[in-house]
Amino acid sequence: MPTIVLERPGHFILEETPEPTPPGPGEALVRIRRVGICGTDLHAFEGTQPFFDYPRILGHELGVEVVATGRGVTHVHPGDQCAVVPYMDCGRCVPCRMGKTNCCSGLDVLGVHVDGGMRDVLMLPAGKLLRSDILSLEQLALVETLGIGAHAVDRAAVEKGETVLLIGAGPIGLSVLTFALLAGARVILLEISEKRIDFCKRRYDLFEVITDITDVPSRLRRLLNGELPTAVFDATGHAGSMMQAHEYVSNGGRLVYVGITGSQITFDGPGFHRREMTLLSSRNSRAVDLQRVIGHIEAGRIDTSPWITHTAGPERMLADFPTWLDPGSGVVKAVLEMA
Ligand SMILES: [Zn+2]
Ligand SMILES: [Zn+2]
């Protein structure tokens, strides 16, 4: 079957790989229809993704169609269209037993730690399939990305009417923004890219936008009658921003690191203590988060139309992929159309 392999940084090949055997008990064979491309894939291509082995078949944001199911599989049937939970958890470790499968100690993410979806068909544990009769294939491929925001906003338990600061409006920031707004928060965006600011202003109901990163606390206080936001989300993945963000949080508030940095992070101990703030990380998402995403899209509460800016078939993708690394290309989400 046709398969796209990232052989080494900067080098994809399109090659034939063996067809899988029929599904065993609890398994489902799915045809890959759409693959969303995200920062992880771009970093893998650039060679800047930490702990990444080559060759690797990328693809963890999947819209699929069930081809065949093994014994004991009852919740999906051939022909069903599904989103995929790409997190292969062990089900036995401490976090798994706590229901935190998103941070399983031995987590394998499809397309990152193990081969993913950039191929014709893929065998999966059927339990990783989330069916929807309503979502389009493109929307199914967006579910995982939106799940990042769903989980992060859930981590902070954002309340209706609460003032939230979102730092960074890349795709992860947009998924946080989506769920902060759904929670009924008023959202201030801190972002320096004019393209992104413009995009967000046109598409989302923002309370305010801060475009200057100097003395952000004073700017926030001016907007909020001398107060600071009670929930701050950093979706930049830049260590500098993540360290600064401590200063933006109200006493008693929480700060959520959604973006990932490879660097050390330090912060002022007394300032952290004085605030009695809660610092949270948010990693991946759980199946319940993704199920929630599907429910919101099905009910029309999430407009997915702004998301997909670029599409390509396998051959075009091989040619276009390097251009998607360039922020100037205006990519929010590129989607690979497999079949
Ligand atoms: Zn992703
Ligand atoms: Zn586990």
Tab-separated table of C-alpha atoms and ligand atoms in Angstrom:
chain	number	residue	atom	x	y	z
A	1	MET	CA	0.000	0.000	0.000
A	2	PRO	CA	1.180	3.561	-0.619
A	3	THR	CA	2.919	5.000	2.442
A	4	ILE	CA	4.652	8.310	3.090
A	5	VAL	CA	7.789	7.824	5.151
A	6	LEU	CA	9.854	10.594	6.681
A	7	GLU	CA	13.192	8.914	6.043
A	8	ARG	CA	15.302	11.580	7.700
A	9	PRO	CA	14.893	15.288	8.451
A	10	GLY	CA	13.821	17.142	5.330
A	11	HIS	CA	13.255	14.001	3.274
A	12	PHE	CA	9.947	12.223	2.660
A	13	ILE	CA	9.626	9.215	0.369
A	14	LEU	CA	6.474	7.697	-1.068
A	15	GLU	CA	6.858	3.928	-0.995
A	16	GLU	CA	4.939	0.659	-1.025
A	17	THR	CA	4.585	-1.148	2.306
A	18	PRO	CA	2.932	-4.564	2.942
A	19	GLU	CA	-0.841	-4.735	3.440
A	20	PRO	CA	-1.788	-5.538	7.035
A	21	THR	CA	-3.306	-8.915	7.987
A	22	PRO	CA	-7.049	-9.076	8.844
A	23	PRO	CA	-7.965	-7.487	12.211
A	24	GLY	CA	-7.596	-9.634	15.314
A	25	PRO	CA	-9.926	-9.544	18.339
A	26	GLY	CA	-10.591	-5.969	19.472
A	27	GLU	CA	-8.886	-4.477	16.420
A	28	ALA	CA	-10.153	-2.421	13.534
A	29	LEU	CA	-8.617	-1.861	10.139
A	30	VAL	CA	-9.217	1.702	8.967
A	31	ARG	CA	-8.672	3.537	5.720
A	32	ILE	CA	-6.874	6.822	6.288
A	33	ARG	CA	-8.833	9.597	4.578
A	34	ARG	CA	-7.530	12.872	6.093
A	35	VAL	CA	-4.390	13.685	8.081
A	36	GLY	CA	-4.015	17.027	9.835
A	37	ILE	CA	-0.477	18.419	9.925
A	38	CYS	CA	0.708	20.134	13.092
A	39	GLY	CA	3.787	21.604	14.762
A	40	THR	CA	5.025	18.172	15.800
A	41	ASP	CA	5.109	17.040	12.164
A	42	LEU	CA	6.803	20.244	11.028
A	43	HIS	CA	9.441	19.923	13.771
A	44	ALA	CA	10.028	16.275	12.859
A	45	PHE	CA	10.581	17.381	9.256
A	46	GLU	CA	12.943	20.142	10.347
A	47	GLY	CA	14.796	17.718	12.631
A	48	THR	CA	14.106	19.810	15.742
A	49	GLN	CA	11.605	17.519	17.508
A	50	PRO	CA	13.277	16.170	20.685
A	51	PHE	CA	13.418	12.358	21.169
A	52	PHE	CA	12.360	11.637	17.612
A	53	ASP	CA	13.564	8.585	15.662
A	54	TYR	CA	13.787	8.214	11.886
A	55	PRO	CA	12.492	6.734	9.666
A	56	ARG	CA	8.952	7.438	10.852
A	57	ILE	CA	5.495	7.451	9.289
A	58	LEU	CA	3.953	10.706	10.540
A	59	GLY	CA	0.270	11.418	11.108
A	60	HIS	CA	-1.624	11.599	14.404
A	61	GLU	CA	-4.581	13.846	13.501
A	62	LEU	CA	-6.728	11.403	11.615
A	63	GLY	CA	-10.093	11.242	9.902
A	64	VAL	CA	-10.626	7.582	9.001
A	65	GLU	CA	-13.149	5.132	7.615
A	66	VAL	CA	-13.561	1.659	9.098
A	67	VAL	CA	-12.749	-1.128	6.620
A	68	ALA	CA	-13.019	-4.241	8.789
A	69	THR	CA	-13.374	-5.105	12.461
A	70	GLY	CA	-12.157	-8.043	14.533
A	71	ARG	CA	-14.038	-10.222	16.981
A	72	GLY	CA	-15.701	-8.437	19.890
A	73	VAL	CA	-15.796	-5.012	18.230
A	74	THR	CA	-19.353	-3.668	18.432
A	75	HIS	CA	-19.173	0.141	18.632
A	76	VAL	CA	-17.906	0.662	15.083
A	77	HIS	CA	-18.724	-1.056	11.802
A	78	PRO	CA	-17.290	-1.081	8.281
A	79	GLY	CA	-18.156	2.194	6.569
A	80	ASP	CA	-18.247	4.251	9.770
A	81	GLN	CA	-16.245	7.473	9.795
A	82	CYS	CA	-14.226	8.127	12.924
A	83	ALA	CA	-11.749	10.373	14.678
A	84	VAL	CA	-8.809	8.591	16.287
A	85	VAL	CA	-7.401	8.837	19.805
A	86	PRO	CA	-3.728	8.674	18.783
A	87	TYR	CA	-2.431	8.086	22.315
A	88	MET	CA	-1.501	4.454	22.887
A	89	ASP	CA	-1.592	4.122	26.678
A	90	CYS	CA	-0.690	0.998	28.640
A	91	GLY	CA	-3.815	0.985	30.808
A	92	ARG	CA	-1.858	-0.344	33.791
A	93	CYS	CA	0.468	2.364	35.121
A	94	VAL	CA	-0.359	4.836	37.903
A	95	PRO	CA	-1.568	7.692	35.651
A	96	CYS	CA	-3.606	5.247	33.535
A	97	ARG	CA	-5.223	3.878	36.707
A	98	MET	CA	-6.077	7.475	37.664
A	99	GLY	CA	-7.782	7.896	34.287
A	100	LYS	CA	-4.980	10.164	33.075
A	101	THR	CA	-4.230	8.109	29.979
A	102	ASN	CA	-2.966	11.309	28.275
A	103	CYS	CA	0.190	11.137	30.413
A	104	CYS	CA	0.636	7.341	30.634
A	105	SER	CA	4.194	6.554	31.780
A	106	GLY	CA	4.795	4.474	28.670
A	107	LEU	CA	2.764	6.570	26.244
A	108	ASP	CA	3.251	5.954	22.530
A	109	VAL	CA	1.754	8.626	20.300
A	110	LEU	CA	0.894	7.536	16.767
A	111	GLY	CA	3.088	9.275	14.232
A	112	VAL	CA	5.535	10.394	16.921
A	113	HIS	CA	6.829	7.437	18.960
A	114	VAL	CA	5.295	4.769	16.702
A	115	ASP	CA	4.325	4.868	13.038
A	116	GLY	CA	1.225	6.918	12.291
A	117	GLY	CA	-1.367	7.503	9.636
A	118	MET	CA	0.322	8.711	6.447
A	119	ARG	CA	-0.565	5.493	4.629
A	120	ASP	CA	-3.460	3.801	2.920
A	121	VAL	CA	-4.744	1.674	5.811
A	122	LEU	CA	-3.849	1.255	9.470
A	123	MET	CA	-4.657	-1.309	12.170
A	124	LEU	CA	-5.806	0.180	15.465
A	125	PRO	CA	-7.250	-0.986	18.763
A	126	ALA	CA	-10.942	-0.395	18.017
A	127	GLY	CA	-11.319	1.405	21.343
A	128	LYS	CA	-9.272	4.265	19.885
A	129	LEU	CA	-11.978	5.015	17.316
A	130	LEU	CA	-14.552	7.738	18.013
A	131	ARG	CA	-17.410	7.505	15.531
A	132	SER	CA	-19.461	10.407	14.263
A	133	ASP	CA	-22.243	10.227	11.688
A	134	ILE	CA	-22.285	14.020	11.408
A	135	LEU	CA	-18.705	15.307	11.231
A	136	SER	CA	-16.963	15.598	7.870
A	137	LEU	CA	-13.646	13.807	7.361
A	138	GLU	CA	-11.869	17.176	7.705
A	139	GLN	CA	-13.635	17.851	10.989
A	140	LEU	CA	-12.728	14.375	12.250
A	141	ALA	CA	-9.071	15.138	11.498
A	142	LEU	CA	-9.360	18.361	13.566
A	143	VAL	CA	-10.691	16.624	16.677
A	144	GLU	CA	-7.260	15.836	18.142
A	145	THR	CA	-6.018	19.419	17.747
A	146	LEU	CA	-9.136	20.803	19.382
A	147	GLY	CA	-8.734	18.198	22.131
A	148	ILE	CA	-5.520	19.935	23.225
A	149	GLY	CA	-7.502	23.082	24.054
A	150	ALA	CA	-10.424	21.145	25.514
A	151	HIS	CA	-8.090	19.374	27.915
A	152	ALA	CA	-6.099	22.498	28.830
A	153	VAL	CA	-9.216	24.540	29.629
A	154	ASP	CA	-10.567	21.599	31.603
A	155	ARG	CA	-7.298	21.403	33.583
A	156	ALA	CA	-7.778	25.015	34.716
A	157	ALA	CA	-11.532	24.542	35.309
A	158	VAL	CA	-12.260	27.897	33.651
A	159	GLU	CA	-15.513	29.436	34.848
A	160	LYS	CA	-18.185	31.487	33.145
A	161	GLY	CA	-17.361	35.186	33.221
A	162	GLU	CA	-13.769	34.591	34.244
A	163	THR	CA	-11.017	36.701	32.661
A	164	VAL	CA	-8.503	34.561	30.804
A	165	LEU	CA	-5.239	35.615	29.204
A	166	LEU	CA	-4.136	33.531	26.247
A	167	ILE	CA	-0.525	33.915	25.140
A	168	GLY	CA	0.024	32.835	21.551
A	169	ALA	CA	-2.550	32.235	18.814
A	170	GLY	CA	-1.009	29.423	16.811
A	171	PRO	CA	-3.140	26.298	16.322
A	172	ILE	CA	-2.742	25.240	19.970
A	173	GLY	CA	-3.663	28.735	21.139
A	174	LEU	CA	-6.700	28.703	18.861
A	175	SER	CA	-7.887	25.433	20.360
A	176	VAL	CA	-7.491	26.930	23.860
A	177	LEU	CA	-9.315	30.068	22.713
A	178	THR	CA	-12.173	27.972	21.344
A	179	PHE	CA	-12.739	26.210	24.659
A	180	ALA	CA	-12.145	29.247	26.881
A	181	LEU	CA	-14.895	31.033	24.919
A	182	LEU	CA	-17.146	27.964	25.156
A	183	ALA	CA	-16.625	28.018	28.934
A	184	GLY	CA	-17.966	31.582	28.909
A	185	ALA	CA	-14.667	33.324	29.710
A	186	ARG	CA	-13.728	36.755	28.425
A	187	VAL	CA	-10.425	36.310	26.682
A	188	ILE	CA	-7.528	38.705	26.309
A	189	LEU	CA	-5.057	37.652	23.639
A	190	LEU	CA	-1.355	38.426	23.873
A	191	GLU	CA	0.159	37.937	20.419
A	192	ILE	CA	2.708	39.759	18.297
A	193	SER	CA	2.029	38.353	14.834
A	194	GLU	CA	-0.200	40.750	12.933
A	195	LYS	CA	-1.467	37.935	10.717
A	196	ARG	CA	-2.613	35.921	13.715
A	197	ILE	CA	-4.119	38.932	15.481
A	198	ASP	CA	-6.043	39.839	12.377
A	199	PHE	CA	-7.249	36.244	11.956
A	200	CYS	CA	-8.442	36.050	15.583
A	201	LYS	CA	-10.155	39.443	15.530
A	202	ARG	CA	-12.134	38.468	12.468
A	203	ARG	CA	-13.084	35.006	13.683
A	204	TYR	CA	-13.391	35.143	17.472
A	205	ASP	CA	-15.079	37.294	20.069
A	206	LEU	CA	-12.036	38.619	21.930
A	207	PHE	CA	-12.285	40.948	24.910
A	208	GLU	CA	-8.971	42.692	24.174
A	209	VAL	CA	-5.705	42.126	22.310
A	210	ILE	CA	-2.274	43.067	23.625
A	211	THR	CA	0.312	43.340	20.873
A	212	ASP	CA	3.240	44.758	22.832
A	213	ILE	CA	5.150	42.343	25.064
A	214	THR	CA	6.819	45.066	27.150
A	215	ASP	CA	5.406	45.525	30.646
A	216	VAL	CA	2.436	43.257	30.084
A	217	PRO	CA	1.289	43.373	33.754
A	218	SER	CA	0.707	47.158	33.514
A	219	ARG	CA	-1.133	46.726	30.233
A	220	LEU	CA	-3.350	44.059	31.794
A	221	ARG	CA	-4.066	46.211	34.834
A	222	ARG	CA	-5.068	49.095	32.585
A	223	LEU	CA	-7.583	46.833	30.829
A	224	LEU	CA	-8.893	45.234	34.016
A	225	ASN	CA	-9.378	48.112	36.473
A	226	GLY	CA	-6.073	47.418	38.166
A	227	GLU	CA	-6.565	43.642	38.342
A	228	LEU	CA	-4.898	40.665	36.664
A	229	PRO	CA	-6.424	37.631	34.946
A	230	THR	CA	-7.226	34.614	37.116
A	231	ALA	CA	-6.283	32.091	34.435
A	232	VAL	CA	-3.362	32.400	32.037
A	233	PHE	CA	-2.578	29.932	29.246
A	234	ASP	CA	0.805	29.919	27.570
A	235	ALA	CA	0.536	28.387	24.115
A	236	THR	CA	3.830	29.717	22.782
A	237	GLY	CA	6.220	26.990	23.875
A	238	HIS	CA	8.853	29.702	24.312
A	239	ALA	CA	10.710	29.460	27.610
A	240	GLY	CA	11.000	33.263	27.862
A	241	SER	CA	7.263	33.746	27.521
A	242	MET	CA	6.544	30.859	29.893
A	243	MET	CA	8.736	32.412	32.604
A	244	GLN	CA	7.309	35.911	32.094
A	245	ALA	CA	3.771	34.543	32.283
A	246	HIS	CA	4.066	34.104	36.059
A	247	GLU	CA	3.878	37.897	36.355
A	248	TYR	CA	0.538	38.037	34.539
A	249	VAL	CA	-1.397	35.837	36.982
A	250	SER	CA	-3.642	37.243	39.696
A	251	ASN	CA	-3.079	36.131	43.275
A	252	GLY	CA	-4.861	32.822	43.704
A	253	GLY	CA	-4.965	32.273	39.946
A	254	ARG	CA	-3.577	29.536	37.756
A	255	LEU	CA	-1.109	29.335	34.937
A	256	VAL	CA	-1.303	26.539	32.406
A	257	TYR	CA	1.610	25.569	30.200
A	258	VAL	CA	0.060	24.152	27.053
A	259	GLY	CA	2.955	24.766	24.673
A	260	ILE	CA	6.115	22.740	25.226
A	261	THR	CA	9.668	23.985	25.525
A	262	GLY	CA	12.855	21.948	25.445
A	263	SER	CA	14.540	24.412	27.820
A	264	GLN	CA	14.775	24.884	31.551
A	265	ILE	CA	12.253	27.210	33.110
A	266	THR	CA	12.945	29.252	36.241
A	267	PHE	CA	10.762	31.717	38.094
A	268	ASP	CA	10.786	33.962	41.126
A	269	GLY	CA	10.105	31.872	44.249
A	270	PRO	CA	8.699	34.631	46.476
A	271	GLY	CA	6.485	35.890	43.612
A	272	PHE	CA	5.119	32.409	43.049
A	273	HIS	CA	4.491	31.978	46.769
A	274	ARG	CA	2.960	35.412	47.281
A	275	ARG	CA	0.448	34.703	44.546
A	276	GLU	CA	-0.399	31.267	45.932
A	277	MET	CA	-0.883	30.498	42.284
A	278	THR	CA	-1.356	27.082	40.744
A	279	LEU	CA	1.009	26.077	37.972
A	280	LEU	CA	-0.346	23.380	35.671
A	281	SER	CA	0.979	21.580	32.662
A	282	SER	CA	-1.406	20.186	30.093
A	283	ARG	CA	-0.381	17.311	27.893
A	284	ASN	CA	-2.314	15.750	25.021
A	285	SER	CA	-5.904	14.900	25.879
A	286	ARG	CA	-8.076	12.022	27.037
A	287	ALA	CA	-10.709	10.162	25.039
A	288	VAL	CA	-13.386	12.010	27.056
A	289	ASP	CA	-11.937	15.349	25.933
A	290	LEU	CA	-12.066	14.252	22.301
A	291	GLN	CA	-15.597	12.945	22.749
A	292	ARG	CA	-16.532	16.375	24.114
A	293	VAL	CA	-14.966	18.041	21.063
A	294	ILE	CA	-17.053	15.839	18.762
A	295	GLY	CA	-20.211	16.670	20.725
A	296	HIS	CA	-19.570	20.423	20.425
A	297	ILE	CA	-18.931	20.242	16.678
A	298	GLU	CA	-21.995	18.029	16.157
A	299	ALA	CA	-24.113	20.541	18.086
A	300	GLY	CA	-22.756	23.445	16.026
A	301	ARG	CA	-21.044	25.096	18.983
A	302	ILE	CA	-17.625	25.005	17.323
A	303	ASP	CA	-17.147	26.535	13.908
A	304	THR	CA	-14.358	24.584	12.244
A	305	SER	CA	-14.462	26.635	9.042
A	306	PRO	CA	-11.547	28.952	9.958
A	307	TRP	CA	-9.197	26.075	10.607
A	308	ILE	CA	-8.216	24.375	7.374
A	309	THR	CA	-6.237	26.744	5.189
A	310	HIS	CA	-4.283	24.274	3.011
A	311	THR	CA	-5.049	20.834	1.551
A	312	ALA	CA	-2.972	18.520	-0.621
A	313	GLY	CA	-2.832	14.940	-1.861
A	314	PRO	CA	0.264	12.810	-1.113
A	315	GLU	CA	2.350	13.965	-4.071
A	316	ARG	CA	1.518	17.648	-3.654
A	317	MET	CA	2.207	17.354	0.066
A	318	LEU	CA	5.728	16.113	-0.611
A	319	ALA	CA	6.352	19.236	-2.678
A	320	ASP	CA	4.457	21.706	-0.470
A	321	PHE	CA	5.471	20.499	2.979
A	322	PRO	CA	8.581	22.714	3.284
A	323	THR	CA	6.484	25.809	2.486
A	324	TRP	CA	4.171	24.995	5.418
A	325	LEU	CA	7.107	25.625	7.773
A	326	ASP	CA	7.029	29.281	6.771
A	327	PRO	CA	4.677	31.337	8.972
A	328	GLY	CA	4.331	33.676	5.983
A	329	SER	CA	2.424	30.917	4.153
A	330	GLY	CA	-0.547	31.671	6.417
A	331	VAL	CA	-0.999	28.015	7.390
A	332	VAL	CA	-3.332	27.480	10.306
A	333	LYS	CA	-3.951	23.828	9.547
A	334	ALA	CA	-2.831	21.919	6.492
A	335	VAL	CA	-4.602	18.667	5.724
A	336	LEU	CA	-3.365	15.728	3.712
A	337	GLU	CA	-6.085	14.073	1.629
A	338	MET	CA	-5.157	10.411	1.335
A	339	ALA	CA	-8.206	8.995	-0.435
B	1	ZN	ZN	-0.966	17.558	16.391
B	2	ZN	ZN	-0.122	3.777	31.327
